[in-house]
């Protein structure tokens, strides 16, 4: 058992593990977590792992209501407690989810560098692949059209960036998106959305950032 | 040596999976290989029509899996090519009638007897696709030089990698050399640059494919067809022969450039 509520990104959405404290404490911790990352998680499906804590259907219902304020949808409850399982089934919630797919980010351990988390992908991210990460994302490979990277920090791609990128997804404007060939379908930094103009000529490494409230892309010049 | 299971898939529909399966199978049978094709597109069967075996179906894949007949009884022998067999899909059922483990069991039963087991996958990324790739030793992805087909191929290749079934090999079908030359169509270079997988073959657009499909005679049997020649090259490559990509095309210089982009992909 854990002593705090924890969240993990899985293919189906977000998986919350409850702590062994009482329901009220858990609920408060969970809501605090959700409030902090409201924008990051918006629209996600939620799976709640209650381990063997007994939770009533009223409590689950109030949690479902609470989460819906943040545009989150509680759809499954995992429990070892049969009463909790019954309560979840009574509300029409799933009590089982399929095995975690191999390409969820749960497989990837974040690397911490001076307190700032970063995640490293040593492969090409293909169409349909989605990363959501509270930190920086580094890709050694291409990001193909149809792939999505949502990061609270910066995004660095050593390759061609042609998918969708949202850097600073929690509102941080002091982040960059850079790539050897910066041609994303859509580039978002914090609240700003930009569409890549058609490029003429040879690709060059570029860095995108926010200046005066606008997304700007500059050719990266290692001499300067 | 036990046979190999090759699954032909694409993501997007209508790119030529069934045509490719039928023709690779027929080309291999012409090379005296023992080949069995399985149509995994349950509910929307086509492979029997393309091979011209539709009127001989008695039992199908689902009958075998549900134990209503023996495996031998569902296998239809192609009379033109004695070593080519087909296990047709059921037309009145859907994908959920078969599970991935059923396919693995079936292929394990077929492998000792055949050199090649070819599986024609349905379009999409759902159950039918999972069934089709479950037993595969080699996965062949078919795409067209169109943005939407390439996007779906990319997704499929990603899923294959996630299942650790790869690396996938690529067939680019329906290439129009003159349109590529004018810059109106994605070139094989463009497609390979994005997908970064090993190239297995390039098929030119060819009207004889349509007539042969309608007649139920695989185009590889026609010695003059350009697409037929390209499919024969593909089967030779699968058999481990080195066939240069330049030899496909006579009328244009396009395919002469392909040799240099033949590369191993993946990461």
Short mmCIF file of C-alpha atoms in Angstrom, two decimals:
data_model
loop_
_atom_site.label_atom_id
_atom_site.label_comp_id
_atom_site.label_asym_id
_atom_site.label_seq_id
_atom_site.Cartn_x
_atom_site.Cartn_y
_atom_site.Cartn_z
CA UNK A 1 0.00 0.00 0.00
CA UNK A 2 1.05 3.52 -0.68
CA UNK A 3 0.84 6.47 1.61
CA UNK A 4 -0.32 8.93 -1.04
CA UNK A 5 -2.55 8.83 -4.07
CA UNK A 6 -0.50 8.23 -7.21
CA UNK A 7 -1.35 8.63 -10.89
CA UNK A 8 0.06 6.81 -13.89
CA UNK A 9 -0.58 7.28 -17.58
CA UNK A 10 -1.88 4.13 -19.25
CA UNK A 11 -3.31 3.52 -22.69
CA UNK A 12 -6.87 3.68 -21.37
CA UNK A 13 -6.27 7.05 -19.68
CA UNK A 14 -5.10 7.70 -16.14
CA UNK A 15 -4.75 5.08 -13.44
CA UNK A 16 -5.07 6.31 -9.86
CA UNK A 17 -3.85 4.17 -6.99
CA UNK A 18 -5.44 5.02 -3.65
CA UNK A 19 -3.42 5.10 -0.44
CA UNK A 20 -4.28 3.15 2.71
CA UNK A 21 -5.67 6.23 4.43
CA UNK A 22 -9.40 6.79 4.82
CA UNK A 23 -11.67 7.68 1.95
CA UNK A 24 -11.93 11.39 2.78
CA UNK A 25 -8.15 11.85 2.78
CA UNK A 26 -7.84 9.90 -0.44
CA UNK A 27 -10.57 11.93 -2.08
CA UNK A 28 -8.94 15.22 -1.09
CA UNK A 29 -5.53 14.09 -2.34
CA UNK A 30 -7.02 12.89 -5.59
CA UNK A 31 -8.91 16.11 -6.21
CA UNK A 32 -5.77 18.12 -5.43
CA UNK A 33 -3.82 16.04 -7.97
CA UNK A 34 -6.51 16.50 -10.58
CA UNK A 35 -6.75 20.26 -9.96
CA UNK A 36 -3.01 20.68 -10.52
CA UNK A 37 -3.07 18.87 -13.82
CA UNK A 38 -6.50 19.83 -15.01
CA UNK A 39 -5.39 21.01 -18.43
CA UNK A 40 -2.99 18.14 -18.91
CA UNK A 41 -5.55 15.47 -18.28
CA UNK A 42 -8.61 17.09 -19.75
CA UNK A 43 -10.99 14.63 -21.39
CA UNK A 44 -9.11 11.57 -20.12
CA UNK A 45 -10.69 8.37 -18.93
CA UNK A 46 -9.97 7.42 -15.33
CA UNK A 47 -9.30 4.03 -13.81
CA UNK A 48 -9.32 3.85 -10.02
CA UNK A 49 -7.36 1.17 -8.22
CA UNK A 50 -8.72 0.93 -4.69
CA UNK A 51 -6.68 -2.18 -3.75
CA UNK A 52 -8.63 -3.70 -0.83
CA UNK A 53 -10.20 -0.56 0.56
CA UNK A 54 -13.96 -0.81 0.86
CA UNK A 55 -15.72 1.92 -1.09
CA UNK A 56 -19.48 2.33 -1.28
CA UNK A 57 -21.42 3.12 -4.42
CA UNK A 58 -22.39 6.54 -2.99
CA UNK A 59 -18.72 7.38 -2.53
CA UNK A 60 -17.90 6.25 -6.06
CA UNK A 61 -20.79 8.27 -7.43
CA UNK A 62 -19.63 11.43 -5.65
CA UNK A 63 -16.10 10.85 -6.98
CA UNK A 64 -17.46 10.40 -10.50
CA UNK A 65 -19.35 13.70 -10.16
CA UNK A 66 -16.30 15.44 -8.76
CA UNK A 67 -14.09 14.19 -11.60
CA UNK A 68 -16.61 15.24 -14.21
CA UNK A 69 -16.10 18.87 -13.06
CA UNK A 70 -12.56 18.51 -14.42
CA UNK A 71 -13.78 16.86 -17.62
CA UNK A 72 -12.53 13.48 -16.47
CA UNK A 73 -14.59 10.34 -16.87
CA UNK A 74 -14.40 7.59 -14.26
CA UNK A 75 -15.06 4.39 -16.19
CA UNK A 76 -13.39 1.58 -14.29
CA UNK A 77 -12.68 0.58 -10.71
CA UNK A 78 -10.12 -2.09 -9.92
CA UNK A 79 -10.51 -3.66 -6.52
CA UNK A 80 -9.68 -6.75 -4.52
CA UNK A 81 -12.61 -6.04 -2.25
CA UNK A 82 -15.80 -7.78 -3.40
CA UNK A 83 -18.10 -5.13 -1.88
CA UNK A 84 -16.27 -2.40 -3.76
CA UNK A 85 -16.50 -4.45 -6.93
CA UNK A 86 -20.23 -4.86 -6.46
CA UNK A 87 -20.59 -1.13 -5.81
CA UNK A 88 -18.73 -0.37 -9.04
CA UNK A 89 -20.79 -2.86 -11.02
CA UNK A 90 -23.96 -1.37 -9.56
CA UNK A 91 -22.95 1.96 -11.10
CA UNK A 92 -22.19 0.33 -14.42
CA UNK A 93 -18.43 0.84 -14.12
CA UNK A 94 -15.95 -1.65 -15.50
CA UNK A 95 -14.13 -3.71 -12.89
CA UNK A 96 -11.45 -5.03 -15.17
CA UNK A 97 -9.27 -3.50 -17.89
CA UNK A 98 -7.41 -5.32 -20.61
CA UNK A 99 -3.73 -6.03 -20.01
CA UNK A 100 -1.59 -2.95 -20.35
CA UNK A 101 -0.40 -2.59 -23.90
CA UNK A 102 3.29 -2.61 -24.54
CA UNK A 103 3.40 0.81 -26.10
CA UNK A 104 1.96 2.73 -23.19
CA UNK A 105 4.27 5.12 -21.48
CA UNK A 106 4.06 3.10 -18.31
CA UNK A 107 6.99 1.13 -19.74
CA UNK A 108 9.26 4.10 -19.79
CA UNK A 109 11.00 5.21 -16.65
CA UNK A 110 11.51 8.96 -16.47
CA UNK A 111 15.09 10.15 -16.13
CA UNK A 112 15.59 12.92 -13.58
CA UNK A 113 18.10 15.59 -14.32
CA UNK A 114 18.46 18.20 -11.58
CA UNK A 115 14.92 17.63 -10.48
CA UNK A 116 13.33 18.07 -13.90
CA UNK A 117 11.89 14.87 -15.28
CA UNK A 118 12.46 13.89 -18.89
CA UNK A 119 11.47 10.89 -20.92
CA UNK A 120 13.62 9.49 -23.69
CA UNK A 121 12.41 7.55 -26.72
CA UNK A 122 15.03 5.79 -28.77
CA UNK A 123 12.69 5.02 -31.66
CA UNK A 124 10.46 6.51 -34.31
CA UNK A 125 7.01 7.43 -33.01
CA UNK A 126 4.47 6.29 -35.56
CA UNK A 127 0.89 7.31 -36.30
CA UNK A 128 -1.45 6.52 -33.40
CA UNK A 129 1.27 6.75 -30.73
CA UNK A 130 0.52 9.29 -28.02
CA UNK A 131 2.79 10.41 -25.22
CA UNK A 132 1.51 12.47 -22.34
CA UNK A 133 4.25 13.37 -19.96
CA UNK A 134 4.64 15.77 -17.08
CA UNK A 135 8.15 16.91 -17.99
CA UNK A 136 10.42 17.11 -21.03
CA UNK A 137 10.30 14.70 -23.94
CA UNK A 138 13.31 13.70 -26.01
CA UNK A 139 12.96 11.58 -29.13
CA UNK A 140 15.90 10.07 -30.95
CA UNK A 141 14.04 9.20 -34.17
CA UNK A 142 11.23 10.68 -36.20
CA UNK A 143 7.77 11.73 -35.04
CA UNK A 144 5.49 10.73 -37.91
CA UNK A 145 2.19 12.39 -38.83
CA UNK A 146 -0.59 11.05 -36.62
CA UNK A 147 1.66 10.73 -33.55
CA UNK A 148 1.09 13.10 -30.62
CA UNK A 149 3.39 14.42 -27.94
CA UNK A 150 1.86 16.31 -25.02
CA UNK A 151 4.47 17.51 -22.52
CA UNK A 152 4.44 19.99 -19.68
CA UNK A 153 8.04 20.87 -20.55
CA UNK A 154 10.09 21.09 -23.75
CA UNK A 155 10.17 18.66 -26.66
CA UNK A 156 13.42 17.82 -28.44
CA UNK A 157 13.40 15.65 -31.54
CA UNK A 158 16.60 14.41 -33.12
CA UNK A 159 14.88 13.59 -36.38
CA UNK A 160 11.91 14.77 -38.41
CA UNK A 161 9.01 16.15 -36.42
CA UNK A 162 5.80 15.79 -38.43
CA UNK A 163 3.20 14.83 -35.83
CA UNK A 164 1.35 17.01 -33.33
CA UNK A 165 3.31 18.56 -30.48
CA UNK A 166 2.08 20.41 -27.42
CA UNK A 167 4.90 21.70 -25.24
CA UNK A 168 4.24 23.55 -22.00
CA UNK A 169 0.85 21.86 -21.84
CA UNK A 170 0.28 23.01 -18.24
CA UNK A 171 0.76 26.63 -19.24
CA UNK A 172 4.52 27.07 -19.04
CA UNK A 173 5.54 29.42 -21.86
CA UNK A 174 9.28 29.16 -21.18
CA UNK A 175 9.70 25.95 -23.15
CA UNK A 176 11.03 25.10 -26.58
CA UNK A 177 10.24 22.63 -29.33
CA UNK A 178 13.16 21.78 -31.54
CA UNK A 179 13.84 19.27 -34.27
CA UNK A 180 16.28 18.58 -37.07
CA UNK A 181 13.35 19.01 -39.44
CA UNK A 182 10.54 20.95 -37.80
CA UNK A 183 7.37 20.27 -39.82
CA UNK A 184 4.70 19.38 -37.23
CA UNK A 185 1.07 19.04 -38.31
CA UNK A 186 0.32 21.42 -35.48
CA UNK A 187 2.59 23.03 -32.93
CA UNK A 188 1.25 24.14 -29.59
CA UNK A 189 3.21 25.91 -26.91
CA UNK A 190 1.23 26.64 -23.74
CA UNK A 191 -1.94 28.37 -25.00
CA UNK A 192 -0.62 29.24 -28.46
CA UNK A 193 -1.37 27.14 -31.51
CA UNK A 194 0.63 27.36 -34.73
CA UNK A 195 0.46 25.59 -38.04
CA UNK A 196 3.73 25.04 -39.84
CA UNK A 197 4.00 27.07 -43.04
CA UNK A 198 5.02 25.22 -46.19
CA UNK A 199 8.76 25.10 -46.31
CA UNK A 200 10.80 25.84 -49.38
CA UNK A 201 14.26 24.46 -49.78
CA UNK A 202 16.34 22.18 -47.64
CA UNK A 203 15.33 21.31 -44.08
CA UNK A 204 17.40 22.87 -41.33
CA UNK A 205 17.33 22.36 -37.57
CA UNK A 206 14.87 24.75 -36.01
CA UNK A 207 13.77 25.84 -32.57
CA UNK A 208 10.27 27.08 -31.79
CA UNK A 209 9.37 29.15 -28.73
CA UNK A 210 7.07 31.93 -27.62
CA UNK A 211 8.08 35.55 -28.08
CA UNK A 212 5.65 38.41 -27.47
CA UNK A 213 2.79 35.96 -27.15
CA UNK A 214 3.41 34.32 -30.52
CA UNK A 215 4.99 31.08 -31.61
CA UNK A 216 8.21 31.76 -33.48
CA UNK A 217 10.44 29.25 -35.22
CA UNK A 218 14.08 30.12 -35.76
CA UNK A 219 16.76 28.31 -37.67
CA UNK A 220 19.22 26.95 -35.19
CA UNK A 221 22.65 28.37 -35.75
CA UNK A 222 25.34 26.65 -33.76
CA UNK A 223 27.87 29.40 -34.52
CA UNK A 224 25.64 32.14 -33.16
CA UNK B 1 12.09 -27.58 -42.08
CA UNK B 2 8.68 -26.28 -40.99
CA UNK B 3 6.97 -23.74 -43.21
CA UNK B 4 6.81 -20.01 -42.64
CA UNK B 5 3.69 -18.00 -41.91
CA UNK B 6 3.42 -14.77 -43.88
CA UNK B 7 0.65 -12.30 -43.04
CA UNK B 8 -0.33 -9.68 -45.60
CA UNK B 9 -1.90 -6.62 -43.99
CA UNK B 10 -2.36 -2.89 -44.60
CA UNK B 11 -4.60 -0.98 -42.22
CA UNK B 12 -6.44 0.80 -44.98
CA UNK B 13 -8.84 -1.17 -47.15
CA UNK B 14 -8.67 -1.50 -50.89
CA UNK B 15 -4.91 -1.17 -51.28
CA UNK B 16 -4.47 -4.68 -52.67
CA UNK B 17 -3.94 -7.09 -49.77
CA UNK B 18 -6.05 -9.83 -51.29
CA UNK B 19 -4.57 -9.39 -54.77
CA UNK B 20 -1.08 -9.49 -53.28
CA UNK B 21 -1.83 -12.60 -51.20
CA UNK B 22 -3.33 -14.46 -54.17
CA UNK B 23 -0.49 -13.55 -56.50
CA UNK B 24 2.38 -14.20 -54.10
CA UNK B 25 0.82 -17.57 -53.30
CA UNK B 26 0.36 -18.45 -56.99
CA UNK B 27 3.90 -17.29 -57.83
CA UNK B 28 5.31 -19.47 -55.05
CA UNK B 29 3.26 -22.43 -56.24
CA UNK B 30 4.70 -21.87 -59.75
CA UNK B 31 8.13 -22.23 -58.10
CA UNK B 32 7.10 -25.69 -56.82
CA UNK B 33 6.51 -24.54 -53.27
CA UNK B 34 3.71 -26.07 -51.21
CA UNK B 35 1.48 -23.13 -50.30
CA UNK B 36 -1.73 -22.71 -48.32
CA UNK B 37 -3.63 -19.42 -48.17
CA UNK B 38 -5.92 -18.55 -45.27
CA UNK B 39 -8.55 -15.87 -45.74
CA UNK B 40 -8.80 -14.21 -42.30
CA UNK B 41 -11.34 -11.64 -43.49
CA UNK B 42 -14.29 -13.42 -41.91
CA UNK B 43 -17.62 -12.00 -43.03
CA UNK B 44 -16.14 -10.27 -46.09
CA UNK B 45 -14.39 -13.06 -47.88
CA UNK B 46 -12.70 -12.26 -51.18
CA UNK B 47 -9.63 -14.39 -51.60
CA UNK B 48 -11.66 -17.31 -52.98
CA UNK B 49 -13.09 -15.02 -55.67
CA UNK B 50 -9.69 -13.65 -56.67
CA UNK B 51 -8.30 -17.17 -56.89
CA UNK B 52 -11.39 -18.36 -58.80
CA UNK B 53 -12.27 -21.03 -56.22
CA UNK B 54 -15.53 -19.59 -54.93
CA UNK B 55 -17.78 -22.32 -56.34
CA UNK B 56 -15.85 -25.12 -54.63
CA UNK B 57 -16.26 -23.99 -51.03
CA UNK B 58 -17.91 -26.55 -48.75
CA UNK B 59 -16.29 -25.89 -45.38
CA UNK B 60 -14.53 -22.77 -44.14
CA UNK B 61 -12.11 -21.48 -41.50
CA UNK B 62 -14.78 -21.18 -38.81
CA UNK B 63 -15.96 -24.75 -39.47
CA UNK B 64 -12.40 -25.96 -38.85
CA UNK B 65 -11.99 -23.93 -35.67
CA UNK B 66 -15.37 -24.95 -34.28
CA UNK B 67 -14.65 -28.59 -35.12
CA UNK B 68 -17.39 -29.17 -37.71
CA UNK B 69 -14.89 -30.58 -40.17
CA UNK B 70 -11.32 -31.75 -40.41
CA UNK B 71 -8.67 -29.31 -41.58
CA UNK B 72 -8.16 -31.31 -44.80
CA UNK B 73 -11.83 -30.98 -45.70
CA UNK B 74 -11.72 -27.17 -45.65
CA UNK B 75 -8.65 -26.96 -47.85
CA UNK B 76 -9.53 -26.30 -51.49
CA UNK B 77 -6.90 -27.34 -53.98
CA UNK B 78 -6.30 -25.08 -56.95
CA UNK B 79 -6.47 -27.33 -60.02
CA UNK B 80 -4.24 -25.11 -62.15
CA UNK B 81 -1.47 -25.08 -59.55
CA UNK B 82 -1.38 -28.43 -57.76
CA UNK B 83 0.52 -27.23 -54.71
CA UNK B 84 -1.75 -24.28 -53.92
CA UNK B 85 -4.50 -24.64 -51.33
CA UNK B 86 -7.03 -22.22 -49.88
CA UNK B 87 -8.81 -22.18 -46.54
CA UNK B 88 -11.69 -19.76 -47.17
CA UNK B 89 -13.26 -17.41 -44.65
CA UNK B 90 -16.82 -17.85 -43.41
CA UNK B 91 -19.15 -15.36 -45.01
CA UNK B 92 -22.00 -15.60 -42.53
CA UNK B 93 -20.00 -14.99 -39.35
CA UNK B 94 -17.80 -12.17 -38.05
CA UNK B 95 -14.28 -11.66 -36.71
CA UNK B 96 -15.21 -12.70 -33.17
CA UNK B 97 -15.74 -16.32 -34.34
CA UNK B 98 -11.94 -16.74 -34.33
CA UNK B 99 -9.38 -15.89 -31.64
CA UNK B 100 -5.64 -15.22 -32.03
CA UNK B 101 -4.86 -18.50 -30.25
CA UNK B 102 -7.08 -20.39 -32.72
CA UNK B 103 -4.96 -18.99 -35.55
CA UNK B 104 -1.73 -19.99 -33.82
CA UNK B 105 -3.03 -23.52 -33.32
CA UNK B 106 -4.18 -23.77 -36.93
CA UNK B 107 -0.87 -22.52 -38.32
CA UNK B 108 1.10 -24.91 -36.11
CA UNK B 109 -0.91 -27.72 -37.63
CA UNK B 110 -0.23 -26.49 -41.19
CA UNK B 111 3.45 -25.60 -40.84
CA UNK B 112 4.93 -29.14 -40.94
CA UNK B 113 3.06 -29.91 -44.16
CA UNK B 114 3.58 -26.74 -46.13
CA UNK B 115 6.48 -24.52 -47.15
CA UNK B 116 4.39 -21.38 -46.83
CA UNK B 117 1.21 -20.35 -45.01
CA UNK B 118 -0.10 -17.05 -46.36
CA UNK B 119 -2.70 -15.17 -44.34
CA UNK B 120 -4.84 -12.46 -45.94
CA UNK B 121 -5.64 -9.96 -43.18
CA UNK B 122 -8.78 -7.84 -43.07
CA UNK B 123 -8.49 -4.05 -43.12
CA UNK B 124 -8.50 -2.27 -39.80
CA UNK B 125 -6.64 -2.63 -36.51
CA UNK B 126 -9.21 -4.58 -34.52
CA UNK B 127 -9.80 -8.24 -33.75
CA UNK B 128 -9.46 -9.44 -37.35
CA UNK B 129 -6.04 -7.84 -37.66
CA UNK B 130 -4.94 -9.29 -34.29
CA UNK B 131 -6.07 -12.74 -35.46
CA UNK B 132 -4.19 -12.40 -38.72
CA UNK B 133 -0.85 -11.42 -37.19
CA UNK B 134 -0.98 -13.75 -34.17
CA UNK B 135 0.84 -16.60 -35.91
CA UNK B 136 2.95 -14.60 -38.35
CA UNK B 137 6.67 -15.19 -38.83
CA UNK B 138 6.87 -12.51 -41.52
CA UNK B 139 4.53 -9.54 -41.88
CA UNK B 140 4.10 -7.86 -45.23
CA UNK B 141 2.47 -4.43 -45.22
CA UNK B 142 0.83 -3.32 -48.47
CA UNK B 143 0.33 0.36 -49.16
CA UNK B 144 -0.42 2.68 -52.07
CA UNK B 145 1.51 5.84 -52.86
CA UNK B 146 -1.25 7.94 -51.25
CA UNK B 147 -1.02 9.98 -48.08
CA UNK B 148 -3.95 8.23 -46.38
CA UNK B 149 -2.72 4.71 -47.16
CA UNK B 150 0.79 5.57 -45.98
CA UNK B 151 -0.58 7.04 -42.74
CA UNK B 152 -2.45 3.80 -42.03
CA UNK B 153 0.59 1.71 -42.96
CA UNK B 154 2.60 3.72 -40.43
CA UNK B 155 0.03 2.97 -37.72
CA UNK B 156 0.04 -0.73 -38.59
CA UNK B 157 3.84 -0.88 -38.53
CA UNK B 158 3.76 0.77 -35.09
CA UNK B 159 1.29 -1.86 -33.85
CA UNK B 160 3.42 -4.66 -35.30
CA UNK B 161 6.46 -3.25 -33.52
CA UNK B 162 4.51 -3.04 -30.26
CA UNK B 163 3.60 -6.73 -30.65
CA UNK B 164 7.29 -7.42 -31.29
CA UNK B 165 6.38 -9.15 -34.54
CA UNK B 166 8.50 -7.02 -36.83
CA UNK B 167 10.33 -5.82 -38.71
CA UNK B 168 7.59 -5.50 -41.28
CA UNK B 169 8.37 -5.60 -44.99
CA UNK B 170 6.72 -3.21 -47.40
CA UNK B 171 5.00 -3.59 -50.76
CA UNK B 172 4.05 -0.38 -52.55
CA UNK B 173 1.19 -1.18 -54.89
CA UNK B 174 -0.38 0.71 -57.80
CA UNK B 175 2.51 3.00 -58.62
CA UNK B 176 2.02 5.15 -61.71
CA UNK B 177 5.53 5.91 -62.94
CA UNK B 178 4.49 8.80 -65.19
CA UNK B 179 2.60 10.53 -62.36
CA UNK B 180 5.57 10.07 -60.04
CA UNK B 181 7.84 11.55 -62.70
CA UNK B 182 5.64 14.63 -62.94
CA UNK B 183 5.63 14.95 -59.15
CA UNK B 184 1.88 14.29 -58.89
CA UNK B 185 2.24 11.08 -56.89
CA UNK B 186 4.32 10.13 -53.87
CA UNK B 187 7.43 8.37 -55.07
CA UNK B 188 8.63 5.10 -53.52
CA UNK B 189 11.44 7.19 -52.00
CA UNK B 190 8.94 9.43 -50.24
CA UNK B 191 7.02 6.46 -48.84
CA UNK B 192 10.14 4.65 -47.66
CA UNK B 193 11.54 7.78 -46.10
CA UNK B 194 8.50 8.07 -43.84
CA UNK B 195 7.94 4.42 -43.03
CA UNK B 196 11.61 3.41 -42.70
CA UNK B 197 11.07 -0.32 -43.21
CA UNK B 198 12.54 -2.89 -45.55
CA UNK B 199 11.18 -2.78 -49.08
CA UNK B 200 9.87 -6.07 -50.45
CA UNK B 201 8.43 -4.99 -53.77
CA UNK B 202 7.06 -2.28 -56.04
CA UNK B 203 3.98 -3.02 -58.12
CA UNK B 204 3.09 -0.76 -61.02
CA UNK B 205 -0.52 0.14 -61.75
CA UNK B 206 -1.68 -2.43 -64.28
CA UNK B 207 -5.11 -2.95 -65.83
CA UNK B 208 -4.49 -6.66 -66.32
CA UNK B 209 -4.91 -7.01 -62.53
CA UNK B 210 -8.55 -5.95 -62.83
CA UNK B 211 -9.36 -8.33 -65.66
CA UNK B 212 -7.55 -11.23 -64.04
CA UNK B 213 -9.29 -10.60 -60.71
CA UNK B 214 -12.65 -10.64 -62.44
CA UNK B 215 -11.77 -13.88 -64.19
CA UNK B 216 -10.38 -15.46 -61.03
CA UNK B 217 -6.97 -16.12 -62.55
CA UNK B 218 -3.99 -14.69 -60.63
CA UNK B 219 -2.07 -12.21 -62.77
CA UNK B 220 1.26 -14.00 -62.18
CA UNK B 221 0.07 -16.79 -64.46
CA UNK B 222 0.04 -14.27 -67.32
CA UNK B 223 3.65 -14.07 -68.45
CA UNK B 224 3.34 -10.63 -70.05
CA UNK B 225 1.73 -8.68 -67.22
CA UNK B 226 4.02 -6.11 -65.57
CA UNK B 227 2.26 -6.46 -62.21
CA UNK B 228 2.55 -10.23 -62.57
CA UNK B 229 6.29 -9.93 -63.02
CA UNK B 230 6.53 -7.69 -59.95
CA UNK B 231 4.64 -10.26 -57.86
CA UNK B 232 6.92 -13.03 -59.11
CA UNK B 233 9.90 -10.93 -58.00
CA UNK B 234 8.34 -10.52 -54.55
CA UNK B 235 7.86 -14.26 -54.12
CA UNK B 236 11.45 -14.83 -55.21
CA UNK B 237 12.65 -12.34 -52.59
CA UNK B 238 10.62 -14.15 -49.94
CA UNK B 239 12.29 -17.38 -51.07
CA UNK B 240 15.61 -15.75 -50.31
CA UNK B 241 16.75 -14.87 -53.83
CA UNK B 242 18.27 -11.50 -54.53
CA UNK B 243 16.22 -9.78 -57.19
CA UNK B 244 17.28 -6.23 -58.00
CA UNK B 245 14.50 -3.68 -57.91
CA UNK B 246 15.69 -2.20 -61.18
CA UNK B 247 14.50 -5.23 -63.13
CA UNK B 248 10.81 -4.51 -62.60
CA UNK B 249 10.54 -1.61 -64.92
CA UNK B 250 11.51 -1.37 -68.56
CA UNK B 251 9.56 1.57 -69.91
CA UNK B 252 10.75 4.18 -67.41
CA UNK B 253 13.85 4.93 -65.42
CA UNK B 254 12.01 5.30 -62.13
CA UNK B 255 12.83 1.97 -60.59
CA UNK B 256 16.49 2.28 -61.37
CA UNK B 257 16.71 4.68 -58.47
CA UNK B 258 15.21 2.27 -56.01
CA UNK B 259 18.23 0.09 -55.42
CA UNK B 260 20.00 2.73 -53.42
CA UNK B 261 17.14 3.31 -51.00
CA UNK B 262 16.75 -0.37 -50.27
CA UNK B 263 17.61 -0.32 -46.64
CA UNK B 264 16.95 -1.93 -43.34
CA UNK B 265 14.57 0.05 -41.21
CA UNK B 266 13.14 -0.05 -37.73
CA UNK B 267 14.49 2.54 -35.35
#
